[in-house]
Amino acid sequence: KSMKEKTGADIAWINAGNVRDVLPQGQILERHVWNILPFDNALVTGKFKGSQLPKTITDRYPVEPDKEYTVTTVDFTMLNQSAEDQLNATGLNFPTSGPLQRDVFIEWVKKQKALP
């Protein structure tokens, strides 16, 4: 949710290996977020027609083939998009680069009164 809010994307995609821990109950410290997201992954964003999106995305999100979607992910996924544990696709262009995923999540957590 934090990635979508920061970039205005319709879809935010990360692979399961991107998240390395779980949020604890109670107060959340920046150290907890560093444990969850230990990599310096920057957000990247691109626009694609639904028909251009790989199954790894369309299996999670219902899309219309002719509708344009803004998709955000992390630079590691973009650079390794052909890997089966990433997007399992090639040729997807994410021209907009943003802040670190971890910083976006820390900022988002600080704004919440309670996490959903």
PDB file of C-alpha atoms in Angstrom:
ATOM      1  CA  LYS A   1       0.000   0.000   0.000  1.00  0.00           C
ATOM      2  CA  SER A   2       2.838   2.403   0.813  1.00  0.00           C
ATOM      3  CA  MET A   3       4.372   1.969  -2.656  1.00  0.00           C
ATOM      4  CA  LYS A   4       1.059   2.614  -4.406  1.00  0.00           C
ATOM      5  CA  GLU A   5       0.352   5.717  -2.339  1.00  0.00           C
ATOM      6  CA  LYS A   6       3.843   7.160  -2.879  1.00  0.00           C
ATOM      7  CA  THR A   7       3.869   6.655  -6.652  1.00  0.00           C
ATOM      8  CA  GLY A   8       0.156   6.895  -7.457  1.00  0.00           C
ATOM      9  CA  ALA A   9       0.383   3.458  -9.085  1.00  0.00           C
ATOM     10  CA  ASP A  10      -2.563   1.216  -9.794  1.00  0.00           C
ATOM     11  CA  ILE A  11      -0.459  -1.863  -9.041  1.00  0.00           C
ATOM     12  CA  ALA A  12       2.496  -2.377  -6.705  1.00  0.00           C
ATOM     13  CA  TRP A  13       4.331  -5.673  -7.229  1.00  0.00           C
ATOM     14  CA  ILE A  14       7.065  -7.279  -5.166  1.00  0.00           C
ATOM     15  CA  ASN A  15       8.166 -10.870  -4.972  1.00  0.00           C
ATOM     16  CA  ALA A  16       7.862 -12.796  -1.723  1.00  0.00           C
ATOM     17  CA  GLY A  17      11.645 -12.822  -1.222  1.00  0.00           C
ATOM     18  CA  ASN A  18      11.679  -9.020  -0.991  1.00  0.00           C
ATOM     19  CA  VAL A  19      10.139  -9.146   2.504  1.00  0.00           C
ATOM     20  CA  ARG A  20      12.499 -10.718   5.052  1.00  0.00           C
ATOM     21  CA  ASP A  21      10.614 -10.457   8.359  1.00  0.00           C
ATOM     22  CA  VAL A  22       7.183  -9.619   9.799  1.00  0.00           C
ATOM     23  CA  LEU A  23       5.934  -6.565  11.645  1.00  0.00           C
ATOM     24  CA  PRO A  24       5.852  -7.128  15.391  1.00  0.00           C
ATOM     25  CA  GLN A  25       2.846  -6.360  17.551  1.00  0.00           C
ATOM     26  CA  GLY A  26       2.968  -3.031  19.358  1.00  0.00           C
ATOM     27  CA  GLN A  27       5.317  -0.175  18.622  1.00  0.00           C
ATOM     28  CA  ILE A  28       7.087  -0.375  15.279  1.00  0.00           C
ATOM     29  CA  LEU A  29      10.626   0.928  15.176  1.00  0.00           C
ATOM     30  CA  GLU A  30      12.704   1.821  12.129  1.00  0.00           C
ATOM     31  CA  ARG A  31      14.932  -1.150  13.042  1.00  0.00           C
ATOM     32  CA  HIS A  32      11.920  -3.448  12.476  1.00  0.00           C
ATOM     33  CA  VAL A  33      11.432  -2.014   8.996  1.00  0.00           C
ATOM     34  CA  TRP A  34      15.148  -2.451   8.234  1.00  0.00           C
ATOM     35  CA  ASN A  35      14.775  -6.127   9.239  1.00  0.00           C
ATOM     36  CA  ILE A  36      11.755  -6.498   6.942  1.00  0.00           C
ATOM     37  CA  LEU A  37      13.269  -4.601   3.989  1.00  0.00           C
ATOM     38  CA  PRO A  38      17.062  -4.923   4.354  1.00  0.00           C
ATOM     39  CA  PHE A  39      17.911  -4.113   0.726  1.00  0.00           C
ATOM     40  CA  ASP A  40      18.498  -0.686  -0.811  1.00  0.00           C
ATOM     41  CA  ASN A  41      15.787  -1.201  -3.442  1.00  0.00           C
ATOM     42  CA  ALA A  42      14.562   1.957  -5.157  1.00  0.00           C
ATOM     43  CA  LEU A  43      11.010   2.200  -6.443  1.00  0.00           C
ATOM     44  CA  VAL A  44      10.585   2.208 -10.216  1.00  0.00           C
ATOM     45  CA  THR A  45       7.378   2.944 -12.099  1.00  0.00           C
ATOM     46  CA  GLY A  46       6.093   2.385 -15.610  1.00  0.00           C
ATOM     47  CA  LYS A  47       2.868   2.505 -17.624  1.00  0.00           C
ATOM     48  CA  PHE A  48       1.584  -0.561 -19.441  1.00  0.00           C
ATOM     49  CA  LYS A  49      -1.561  -1.790 -21.150  1.00  0.00           C
ATOM     50  CA  GLY A  50      -3.129  -4.715 -19.354  1.00  0.00           C
ATOM     51  CA  SER A  51      -2.239  -6.934 -22.313  1.00  0.00           C
ATOM     52  CA  GLN A  52       1.475  -6.143 -21.777  1.00  0.00           C
ATOM     53  CA  LEU A  53       1.519  -7.243 -18.142  1.00  0.00           C
ATOM     54  CA  PRO A  54       2.981 -10.658 -17.298  1.00  0.00           C
ATOM     55  CA  LYS A  55       1.035 -13.446 -15.608  1.00  0.00           C
ATOM     56  CA  THR A  56       2.889 -12.799 -12.371  1.00  0.00           C
ATOM     57  CA  ILE A  57       0.961  -9.525 -12.172  1.00  0.00           C
ATOM     58  CA  THR A  58      -2.324 -10.524 -13.821  1.00  0.00           C
ATOM     59  CA  ASP A  59      -2.638 -13.587 -11.570  1.00  0.00           C
ATOM     60  CA  ARG A  60      -2.688 -11.220  -8.557  1.00  0.00           C
ATOM     61  CA  TYR A  61      -4.548  -8.266 -10.055  1.00  0.00           C
ATOM     62  CA  PRO A  62      -7.514  -8.328 -12.429  1.00  0.00           C
ATOM     63  CA  VAL A  63      -6.683  -6.187 -15.450  1.00  0.00           C
ATOM     64  CA  GLU A  64      -8.429  -5.191 -18.648  1.00  0.00           C
ATOM     65  CA  PRO A  65      -6.307  -5.788 -21.777  1.00  0.00           C
ATOM     66  CA  ASP A  66      -6.823  -2.326 -23.311  1.00  0.00           C
ATOM     67  CA  LYS A  67      -6.655  -0.274 -20.120  1.00  0.00           C
ATOM     68  CA  GLU A  68      -3.381   1.458 -19.174  1.00  0.00           C
ATOM     69  CA  TYR A  69      -2.018   0.719 -15.719  1.00  0.00           C
ATOM     70  CA  THR A  70       0.708   2.392 -13.727  1.00  0.00           C
ATOM     71  CA  VAL A  71       2.854  -0.282 -12.112  1.00  0.00           C
ATOM     72  CA  THR A  72       5.491   0.211  -9.455  1.00  0.00           C
ATOM     73  CA  THR A  73       8.048  -2.312  -8.283  1.00  0.00           C
ATOM     74  CA  VAL A  74      11.655  -2.174  -7.118  1.00  0.00           C
ATOM     75  CA  ASP A  75      14.768  -1.731  -9.228  1.00  0.00           C
ATOM     76  CA  PHE A  76      16.029  -5.228  -8.399  1.00  0.00           C
ATOM     77  CA  THR A  77      12.882  -6.711  -9.923  1.00  0.00           C
ATOM     78  CA  MET A  78      13.175  -4.446 -12.963  1.00  0.00           C
ATOM     79  CA  LEU A  79      16.804  -5.449 -13.551  1.00  0.00           C
ATOM     80  CA  ASN A  80      16.046  -9.142 -13.023  1.00  0.00           C
ATOM     81  CA  GLN A  81      12.548  -9.174 -14.519  1.00  0.00           C
ATOM     82  CA  SER A  82      13.112 -12.331 -16.580  1.00  0.00           C
ATOM     83  CA  ALA A  83      13.756 -14.459 -13.468  1.00  0.00           C
ATOM     84  CA  GLU A  84      10.952 -16.844 -12.533  1.00  0.00           C
ATOM     85  CA  ASP A  85      10.833 -15.500  -8.978  1.00  0.00           C
ATOM     86  CA  GLN A  86      10.530 -11.941 -10.297  1.00  0.00           C
ATOM     87  CA  LEU A  87       8.189 -10.887 -13.146  1.00  0.00           C
ATOM     88  CA  ASN A  88       9.117 -13.787 -15.452  1.00  0.00           C
ATOM     89  CA  ALA A  89       8.976 -11.295 -18.347  1.00  0.00           C
ATOM     90  CA  THR A  90      11.247  -9.269 -20.593  1.00  0.00           C
ATOM     91  CA  GLY A  91      11.068  -5.844 -22.173  1.00  0.00           C
ATOM     92  CA  LEU A  92       9.110  -4.045 -19.456  1.00  0.00           C
ATOM     93  CA  ASN A  93      10.342  -0.471 -19.154  1.00  0.00           C
ATOM     94  CA  PHE A  94      10.098   1.331 -15.811  1.00  0.00           C
ATOM     95  CA  PRO A  95      11.427   4.807 -16.671  1.00  0.00           C
ATOM     96  CA  THR A  96      10.596   6.580 -13.415  1.00  0.00           C
ATOM     97  CA  SER A  97      12.868   5.966 -10.442  1.00  0.00           C
ATOM     98  CA  GLY A  98      11.987   7.034  -6.940  1.00  0.00           C
ATOM     99  CA  PRO A  99      13.047   6.764  -3.325  1.00  0.00           C
ATOM    100  CA  LEU A 100      14.100   3.621  -1.506  1.00  0.00           C
ATOM    101  CA  GLN A 101      11.280   1.174  -0.798  1.00  0.00           C
ATOM    102  CA  ARG A 102      12.288   1.013   2.869  1.00  0.00           C
ATOM    103  CA  ASP A 103      12.142   4.807   3.266  1.00  0.00           C
ATOM    104  CA  VAL A 104       8.694   4.895   1.673  1.00  0.00           C
ATOM    105  CA  PHE A 105       7.463   2.219   4.063  1.00  0.00           C
ATOM    106  CA  ILE A 106       8.943   3.997   7.114  1.00  0.00           C
ATOM    107  CA  GLU A 107       7.248   7.239   6.016  1.00  0.00           C
ATOM    108  CA  TRP A 108       3.935   5.395   5.531  1.00  0.00           C
ATOM    109  CA  VAL A 109       4.128   3.676   8.947  1.00  0.00           C
ATOM    110  CA  LYS A 110       4.799   7.024  10.680  1.00  0.00           C
ATOM    111  CA  LYS A 111       1.564   8.439   9.197  1.00  0.00           C
ATOM    112  CA  GLN A 112      -0.634   5.576  10.404  1.00  0.00           C
ATOM    113  CA  LYS A 113      -2.572   5.731  13.652  1.00  0.00           C
ATOM    114  CA  ALA A 114      -2.900   1.954  13.464  1.00  0.00           C
ATOM    115  CA  LEU A 115      -1.861  -0.486  10.789  1.00  0.00           C
ATOM    116  CA  PRO A 116      -4.588  -2.368   8.942  1.00  0.00           C
TER     117      PRO A 116
END
